[in-house]
Short mmCIF file of C-alpha atoms in Angstrom, two decimals:
data_model
loop_
_atom_site.label_atom_id
_atom_site.label_comp_id
_atom_site.label_asym_id
_atom_site.label_seq_id
_atom_site.Cartn_x
_atom_site.Cartn_y
_atom_site.Cartn_z
CA MET A 1 44.64 56.70 136.53
CA LEU A 2 45.24 52.95 137.01
CA PRO A 3 42.32 51.67 135.03
CA PHE A 4 43.30 54.13 132.21
CA ALA A 5 46.88 52.91 132.29
CA ARG A 6 45.87 49.28 131.99
CA MET A 7 43.58 50.04 129.08
CA PHE A 8 46.26 51.90 127.20
CA LYS A 9 48.72 49.08 127.68
CA TYR A 10 46.30 46.42 126.59
CA GLY A 11 45.35 48.35 123.43
CA ASN A 12 48.90 48.29 122.24
CA ILE A 13 49.27 44.56 122.47
CA LYS A 14 48.98 42.79 119.06
CA PRO A 15 46.12 40.32 119.11
CA THR A 16 47.13 36.73 119.16
CA LEU A 17 45.81 34.76 116.13
CA PRO A 18 44.10 31.48 116.73
CA GLU A 19 45.99 28.32 115.82
CA ILE A 20 46.17 27.61 112.14
CA LYS A 21 44.63 24.16 111.76
CA LYS A 22 45.09 23.53 108.00
CA LEU A 23 46.61 25.16 104.93
CA ASP A 24 45.74 23.44 101.68
CA GLY A 25 44.19 24.03 98.24
CA SER A 26 44.74 23.43 94.52
CA GLN A 27 47.40 24.61 92.17
CA LEU A 28 45.37 27.87 91.72
CA HIS A 29 43.86 28.65 95.14
CA VAL A 30 44.52 28.23 98.82
CA GLY A 31 42.46 27.67 101.86
CA LEU A 32 43.35 28.68 105.55
CA LEU A 33 41.48 27.05 108.35
CA TYR A 34 41.78 28.20 111.98
CA SER A 35 41.10 26.05 115.13
CA THR A 36 38.10 28.36 115.77
CA GLY A 37 36.33 27.03 112.65
CA ASN A 38 36.92 30.26 110.61
CA MET A 39 38.05 29.45 107.18
CA TYR A 40 39.33 31.88 104.47
CA MET A 41 40.39 31.37 100.76
CA ARG A 42 42.15 33.43 98.10
CA GLY A 43 43.53 32.99 94.62
CA SER A 44 41.80 32.01 91.35
CA GLY A 45 38.02 31.99 91.39
CA SER A 46 37.68 30.06 88.16
CA ASN A 47 34.95 27.36 88.29
CA TYR A 48 33.34 29.23 91.16
CA LYS A 49 35.54 27.29 93.63
CA LEU A 50 35.80 30.14 96.15
CA GLY A 51 32.07 29.92 96.87
CA THR A 52 31.41 33.64 96.21
CA GLY A 53 28.79 33.20 93.60
CA ASP A 54 30.97 34.21 90.63
CA ALA A 55 34.23 33.26 89.09
CA SER A 56 36.32 36.34 90.01
CA ASP A 57 39.88 36.03 91.32
CA VAL A 58 40.59 37.11 94.93
CA LEU A 59 44.14 38.52 94.84
CA GLY A 60 43.93 41.47 97.26
CA GLY A 61 42.68 39.78 100.40
CA TRP A 62 40.73 36.73 101.66
CA VAL A 63 37.16 35.47 101.26
CA HIS A 64 35.46 34.19 104.42
CA VAL A 65 33.72 30.85 104.26
CA PRO A 66 30.27 31.29 105.87
CA TYR A 67 30.33 28.17 107.95
CA GLU A 68 32.07 26.77 111.02
CA VAL A 69 34.52 24.39 109.31
CA ASP A 70 36.24 21.46 110.66
CA ASP A 71 38.07 20.27 107.61
CA PHE A 72 38.32 20.98 103.83
CA TRP A 73 39.68 19.49 100.41
CA ALA A 74 40.16 21.16 97.13
CA CYS A 75 41.02 20.75 93.49
CA VAL A 76 40.99 22.98 90.40
CA SER A 77 37.35 22.35 89.90
CA GLY A 78 36.09 23.16 93.44
CA THR A 79 36.26 23.11 97.23
CA LEU A 80 34.56 20.70 99.59
CA ILE A 81 34.22 21.60 103.24
CA LYS A 82 33.23 19.55 106.27
CA THR A 83 31.47 21.53 109.00
CA VAL A 84 31.67 20.99 112.80
CA ASP A 85 28.26 19.50 112.78
CA ASN A 86 29.39 16.93 110.13
CA LYS A 87 27.81 18.28 107.04
CA LEU A 88 29.48 18.60 103.69
CA TYR A 89 29.15 21.67 101.46
CA CYS A 90 30.69 22.21 98.07
CA ALA A 91 31.47 25.04 95.60
CA GLY A 92 32.56 24.37 92.11
CA LEU A 93 31.12 24.36 88.51
CA TYR A 94 31.81 20.69 87.66
CA MET A 95 31.85 19.06 91.21
CA GLY A 96 28.52 17.30 90.79
CA GLY A 97 30.17 14.82 88.46
CA TYR A 98 32.87 14.13 91.15
CA PHE A 99 30.15 12.73 93.34
CA GLY A 100 28.40 10.64 90.63
CA ALA A 101 25.65 13.27 90.31
CA SER A 102 24.71 16.23 88.02
CA GLY A 103 24.63 19.87 88.83
CA SER A 104 26.95 22.84 89.22
CA TYR A 105 27.61 24.36 92.63
CA VAL A 106 28.00 28.17 91.87
CA ASN A 107 27.42 28.98 95.62
CA TRP A 108 28.05 26.73 98.65
CA THR A 109 25.65 23.73 98.27
CA GLU A 110 25.13 20.93 100.83
CA VAL A 111 26.13 17.56 99.41
CA THR A 112 26.03 15.37 102.49
CA SER A 113 23.26 13.20 101.09
CA LEU A 114 25.45 12.14 98.07
CA PHE A 115 27.93 10.52 100.41
CA VAL A 116 25.66 7.45 100.91
CA GLY A 117 26.95 5.02 103.68
CA ILE A 118 29.77 7.38 104.61
CA ASP A 119 29.97 8.51 108.32
CA VAL A 120 31.22 12.05 107.70
CA SER A 121 32.59 12.36 111.25
CA GLN A 122 35.09 9.53 110.46
CA ILE A 123 36.49 10.97 107.21
CA LYS A 124 40.41 11.20 107.37
CA ASN A 125 41.12 12.41 103.91
CA ILE A 126 39.62 13.13 100.41
CA GLU A 127 41.28 13.33 97.11
CA PHE A 128 39.94 14.25 93.62
CA THR A 129 41.05 13.60 90.21
CA SER A 130 41.55 16.83 88.11
CA ALA A 131 39.53 15.85 85.13
CA GLY A 132 37.09 18.69 84.54
CA THR A 133 33.57 17.36 84.05
CA SER A 134 34.80 13.74 84.36
CA GLY A 135 36.29 13.73 87.84
CA SER A 136 35.95 11.21 90.68
CA THR A 137 36.46 11.26 94.51
CA LEU A 138 38.44 8.99 96.76
CA ILE A 139 37.60 8.90 100.50
CA LEU A 140 39.87 7.52 103.26
CA MET A 141 38.30 6.75 106.59
CA LEU A 142 40.01 6.95 110.03
CA ASP A 143 39.89 3.21 110.33
CA GLY A 144 41.69 2.73 106.92
CA ARG A 145 38.65 1.85 104.82
CA LEU A 146 38.80 3.37 101.36
CA TYR A 147 35.84 4.37 99.32
CA GLY A 148 35.30 5.97 95.91
CA PHE A 149 32.67 7.34 93.55
CA GLY A 150 32.33 9.69 90.61
CA MET A 151 32.31 9.76 86.80
CA ASN A 152 35.16 7.24 86.78
CA SER A 153 36.05 8.09 83.08
CA ARG A 154 39.30 6.18 83.04
CA SER A 155 38.32 3.35 85.54
CA GLU A 156 40.39 5.18 88.19
CA LEU A 157 38.26 3.62 90.91
CA GLY A 158 39.15 0.18 89.94
CA VAL A 159 35.83 -0.63 88.29
CA ASN A 160 34.22 0.24 85.07
CA ASN A 161 31.41 2.86 84.36
CA LYS A 162 30.09 5.65 86.38
CA VAL A 163 29.87 5.14 90.23
CA VAL A 164 26.82 6.98 91.66
CA SER A 165 27.37 6.26 95.27
CA PRO A 166 30.53 5.32 97.31
CA ILE A 167 31.95 1.74 96.91
CA LEU A 168 34.38 0.12 99.12
CA ILE A 169 37.77 -0.25 97.46
CA ASP A 170 40.05 -1.55 100.12
CA THR A 171 40.81 -1.62 103.85
CA GLY A 172 43.93 -1.02 105.93
CA VAL A 173 44.93 2.03 103.79
CA SER A 174 47.23 4.62 105.39
CA ALA A 175 47.45 7.39 102.68
CA ILE A 176 45.87 8.43 99.36
CA GLY A 177 46.84 10.59 96.45
CA ALA A 178 45.64 11.71 93.07
CA HIS A 179 46.52 13.68 89.92
CA LYS A 180 47.05 17.32 90.69
CA LEU A 181 47.27 18.63 87.17
CA GLY A 182 44.87 16.98 84.65
CA GLY A 183 44.37 13.20 84.17
CA SER A 184 42.58 10.50 86.05
CA SER A 185 44.45 8.29 88.39
CA PHE A 186 44.29 7.47 92.09
CA HIS A 187 47.13 6.21 94.34
CA TYR A 188 47.23 4.78 97.84
CA ILE A 189 49.57 3.20 100.43
CA LYS A 190 48.73 0.09 102.21
CA GLY A 191 51.17 -1.91 104.44
CA GLY A 192 54.12 0.14 103.16
CA LYS A 193 53.26 -0.74 99.49
CA TYR A 194 52.22 1.66 96.75
CA TYR A 195 49.13 1.05 94.65
CA ARG A 196 47.88 2.88 91.56
CA CYS A 197 44.88 2.78 89.16
CA GLY A 198 43.87 4.84 86.14
CA THR A 199 45.85 6.68 83.51
CA SER A 200 49.64 6.59 83.52
CA VAL A 201 51.26 9.66 84.90
CA GLY A 202 53.54 11.27 82.32
CA SER A 203 55.47 8.74 80.48
CA ASN A 204 53.94 5.37 81.71
CA ILE A 205 55.46 5.73 85.17
CA GLY A 206 55.79 2.28 86.73
CA SER A 207 53.34 0.79 84.19
CA SER A 208 50.84 1.81 81.63
CA SER A 209 47.24 2.76 82.37
CA LEU A 210 45.46 0.41 84.90
CA THR A 211 41.87 -0.45 85.34
CA THR A 212 42.32 -2.16 88.68
CA PHE A 213 44.43 -1.04 91.67
CA THR A 214 47.78 -2.74 91.28
CA VAL A 215 50.74 -2.73 93.66
CA LEU A 216 53.93 -1.53 92.08
CA SER A 217 57.35 -2.97 93.22
CA ILE A 218 59.20 -0.63 95.47
CA PRO A 219 61.97 -2.40 97.65
CA ASP A 220 61.72 -0.10 100.57
CA ASN A 221 58.80 0.72 102.91
CA VAL A 222 56.62 3.47 101.41
CA ILE A 223 55.76 6.20 103.98
CA SER A 224 54.22 8.96 101.99
CA MET A 225 53.82 10.20 98.37
CA GLN A 226 53.27 13.22 96.17
CA ILE A 227 51.68 12.94 92.80
CA LEU A 228 52.06 15.56 90.02
CA TYR A 229 50.98 15.49 86.37
CA ASP A 230 54.23 14.02 85.06
CA ASN A 231 55.80 12.30 88.02
CA VAL A 232 55.36 10.35 91.19
CA GLN A 233 57.49 10.87 94.28
CA LEU A 234 57.51 8.33 97.15
CA LEU A 235 59.12 8.89 100.49
CA CYS A 236 60.51 5.58 101.68
CA LEU A 237 62.47 4.01 104.64
CA GLY A 238 64.75 1.14 104.18
CA SER A 239 67.66 -0.54 106.03
CA SER A 240 70.02 2.39 104.89
CA GLY A 241 67.61 5.13 105.91
CA TYR A 242 65.34 7.52 104.23
CA SER A 243 65.15 7.90 100.42
CA ILE A 244 62.88 9.15 97.67
CA TYR A 245 61.75 7.03 94.76
CA MET A 246 61.01 9.10 91.73
CA ALA A 247 59.59 8.26 88.30
CA GLY A 248 58.60 10.52 85.47
CA SER A 249 59.99 13.86 84.44
CA ASN A 250 63.16 15.27 85.95
CA ASP A 251 62.90 18.72 84.42
CA TYR A 252 65.68 21.20 85.35
CA GLY A 253 67.40 18.67 87.52
CA GLY A 254 64.64 19.40 90.02
CA ARG A 255 64.42 15.89 91.44
CA GLY A 256 67.81 16.01 93.17
CA VAL A 257 69.40 13.58 90.54
CA GLY A 258 70.47 16.02 87.86
CA GLY A 259 69.54 16.21 84.18
CA SER A 260 66.25 16.34 82.39
CA THR A 261 65.66 12.61 81.87
CA VAL A 262 62.22 11.13 81.93
CA TYR A 263 62.37 7.90 84.09
CA THR A 264 59.74 5.31 83.20
CA THR A 265 60.75 3.22 86.20
CA PHE A 266 61.27 4.32 89.74
CA ARG A 267 64.84 5.74 90.52
CA LYS A 268 66.08 6.02 94.03
CA ILE A 269 67.38 9.27 95.53
CA ASP A 270 69.39 8.49 98.68
CA LEU A 271 68.97 11.03 101.46
CA THR A 272 71.34 9.26 103.96
CA GLY A 273 74.29 11.46 103.44
CA PHE A 274 72.24 14.56 103.26
CA GLY A 275 70.88 14.10 106.88
CA VAL A 276 67.26 15.00 106.02
CA VAL A 277 64.60 13.06 107.95
CA PRO A 278 61.51 14.58 106.33
CA SER A 279 58.08 14.61 107.80
CA GLU A 280 56.61 15.76 104.50
CA ILE A 281 57.87 16.15 100.99
CA LEU A 282 56.23 18.25 98.29
CA PHE A 283 57.28 18.19 94.76
CA GLU A 284 55.40 20.88 92.82
CA ASN A 285 55.59 22.70 89.46
CA ALA A 286 56.46 26.33 90.34
CA GLY A 287 56.85 28.54 87.41
CA ASN A 288 59.47 27.65 84.71
CA GLY A 289 60.84 24.59 86.47
CA TYR A 290 60.30 22.39 89.42
CA VAL A 291 60.74 23.12 93.10
CA ASN A 292 61.08 20.35 95.61
CA ILE A 293 60.38 21.17 99.20
CA SER A 294 60.87 18.94 102.18
CA THR A 295 60.21 19.82 105.82
CA ASP A 296 61.93 18.30 108.76
CA SER A 297 63.07 19.45 112.21
CA THR A 298 65.74 21.72 110.84
CA GLY A 299 64.14 23.55 107.96
CA VAL A 300 62.68 23.64 104.46
CA TYR A 301 64.74 22.36 101.60
CA THR A 302 64.33 22.89 97.79
CA CYS A 303 65.94 21.99 94.63
CA GLY A 304 65.50 22.50 90.90
CA GLY A 305 65.39 25.26 88.39
CA GLY A 306 62.13 26.83 89.42
CA ALA A 307 61.13 30.38 88.59
CA GLY A 308 64.24 32.56 88.03
CA VAL A 309 66.70 29.70 87.94
CA ASN A 310 67.21 29.09 91.63
CA GLY A 311 63.52 28.46 92.53
CA LEU A 312 61.15 30.08 94.98
CA GLY A 313 62.69 30.52 98.27
CA ARG A 314 65.99 29.24 97.28
CA PRO A 315 69.29 31.11 98.22
CA THR A 316 71.16 32.23 95.07
CA ASN A 317 74.62 31.06 93.97
CA VAL A 318 74.89 28.52 96.91
CA ILE A 319 74.69 25.04 95.50
CA PRO A 320 73.76 23.41 92.18
CA SER A 321 70.09 23.32 91.31
CA SER A 322 70.26 19.52 91.30
CA GLN A 323 70.85 19.34 95.02
CA LEU A 324 68.82 20.09 97.99
CA GLY A 325 69.47 23.35 99.87
CA VAL A 326 67.77 25.36 102.67
CA VAL A 327 65.36 28.10 101.56
CA GLN A 328 65.70 31.80 102.47
CA PHE A 329 63.56 34.03 104.53
CA SER A 330 63.58 37.74 104.26
CA THR A 331 63.53 38.20 107.99
CA GLY A 332 65.14 36.22 110.76
CA VAL A 333 63.11 33.03 111.21
CA GLU A 334 63.91 29.93 113.26
CA GLN A 335 63.36 27.28 110.70
CA SER A 336 62.81 24.53 113.27
CA ASN A 337 59.41 26.03 113.99
CA ILE A 338 58.08 25.42 110.45
CA SER A 339 54.99 23.37 110.67
CA ARG A 340 53.62 23.27 107.11
CA VAL A 341 54.61 24.08 103.48
CA TYR A 342 52.20 24.27 100.62
CA SER A 343 52.78 25.02 96.97
CA GLN A 344 50.03 26.62 94.87
CA SER A 345 51.96 25.27 91.93
CA SER A 346 50.53 26.55 88.74
CA SER A 347 50.49 29.98 90.23
CA SER A 348 54.17 30.00 91.16
CA VAL A 349 53.35 30.53 94.78
CA ILE A 350 54.64 28.77 98.00
CA TYR A 351 53.28 29.25 101.42
CA CYS A 352 54.60 28.05 104.75
CA ILE A 353 53.57 28.36 108.37
CA VAL A 354 56.24 29.44 110.99
CA ASN A 355 55.22 29.97 114.63
CA ASN A 356 51.58 30.07 113.65
CA GLU A 357 52.19 32.85 111.13
CA LEU A 358 51.86 32.53 107.30
CA TYR A 359 54.74 33.33 104.94
CA TRP A 360 54.80 33.36 101.12
CA ALA A 361 57.13 33.45 98.15
CA GLY A 362 56.42 33.67 94.49
CA SER A 363 54.30 35.65 91.98
CA ASN A 364 53.56 39.14 93.37
CA SER A 365 50.44 39.31 91.20
CA TYR A 366 48.65 37.01 93.61
CA PHE A 367 49.31 39.35 96.55
CA THR A 368 48.17 42.79 95.55
CA ASP A 369 47.33 43.48 99.15
CA GLN A 370 50.83 42.66 100.19
CA THR A 371 53.00 44.49 97.64
CA THR A 372 52.97 46.86 94.72
CA ASN A 373 56.01 45.22 93.28
CA THR A 374 55.77 43.15 89.96
CA GLY A 375 57.63 40.04 89.17
CA THR A 376 58.67 37.40 91.87
CA GLN A 377 59.35 37.43 95.58
CA PHE A 378 62.02 34.78 95.97
CA SER A 379 62.66 34.80 99.65
CA PHE A 380 59.77 34.09 102.04
CA ILE A 381 58.15 37.16 103.61
CA LYS A 382 55.41 37.33 106.26
CA MET A 383 51.77 37.68 105.16
CA LYS A 384 50.33 41.10 106.21
CA ASP A 385 46.91 41.70 107.82
CA MET A 386 46.02 38.10 108.48
CA PRO A 387 42.30 37.29 108.80
CA SER A 388 41.10 35.61 111.94
#
């Protein structure tokens, strides 16, 4: 009886999921990577970016990527994966141009050879402009070297004309960014300074279009950034503490400063009195307005109109939409255990990881396997039937 009792007890224990290594994607799809190398995606399949061989959306489950994956990067045009054996594969209708080449990757296609001179094992991050057939790629290495190549339609790489193989742009770079919704501009941080090149974001933020990488004057030390179609957000640290510098659209008061003004120069949003010491700040378009999310050791904060006035995950009738407030969960969750927040912005969907479990809020139409309800799920709920 003893062996049987042990078997019965073990069979009723919920299997432990492997560690979630990365959660990222575009404004239309999301990728989930486990420490085991298993990767899954869901969302819009437009431009063949899910690697399934067609452009169908996946809204009722997950698609498994048929490789052992170490890292991945995505944009609206496609998805690029790095395997554990340091090979690069891409899926996406227009992605050939992003690598200075021609060709459409309807299925997963190896593109390692296009990254001439790049040690794939040393790649830290990759960003893409979202420019359809005219995109470009920015590559940050672990040692701070910055490379770029692609169609370069707006001189966003700091040079003129198409760049068919990676060129060295700068050294000592700590972070990179790019347009997330249309346009052609790249951004990076070096030595606490913010640099930009390419088309202006929104209403000539900081300056007009630039054809060489140019440092923009920010009085505090720049730590991280978030780039959207019509604004730039910089997380900074100065003598008075943490602050956000914002330029561009302030729709729905969603930047924490109130009003709907368009700021053509950077405006400081002081976080000192609020007590937030963010490890990451995301500023994303989520539905009818803007939702700002910052994660720190105490929780997830949001402000702005967002979908349904109060924004995804935002408690109702608590504080004005122009101020930051802690988001709601549908079940009891210790917010100090939140490790990642990601906004699939154009889809009005927000994900977050809590205790190695995935939660979501937003448009129910993207989760037909999770709910039969229509409309919007405002408080975060746990993802059912997670793949492993």
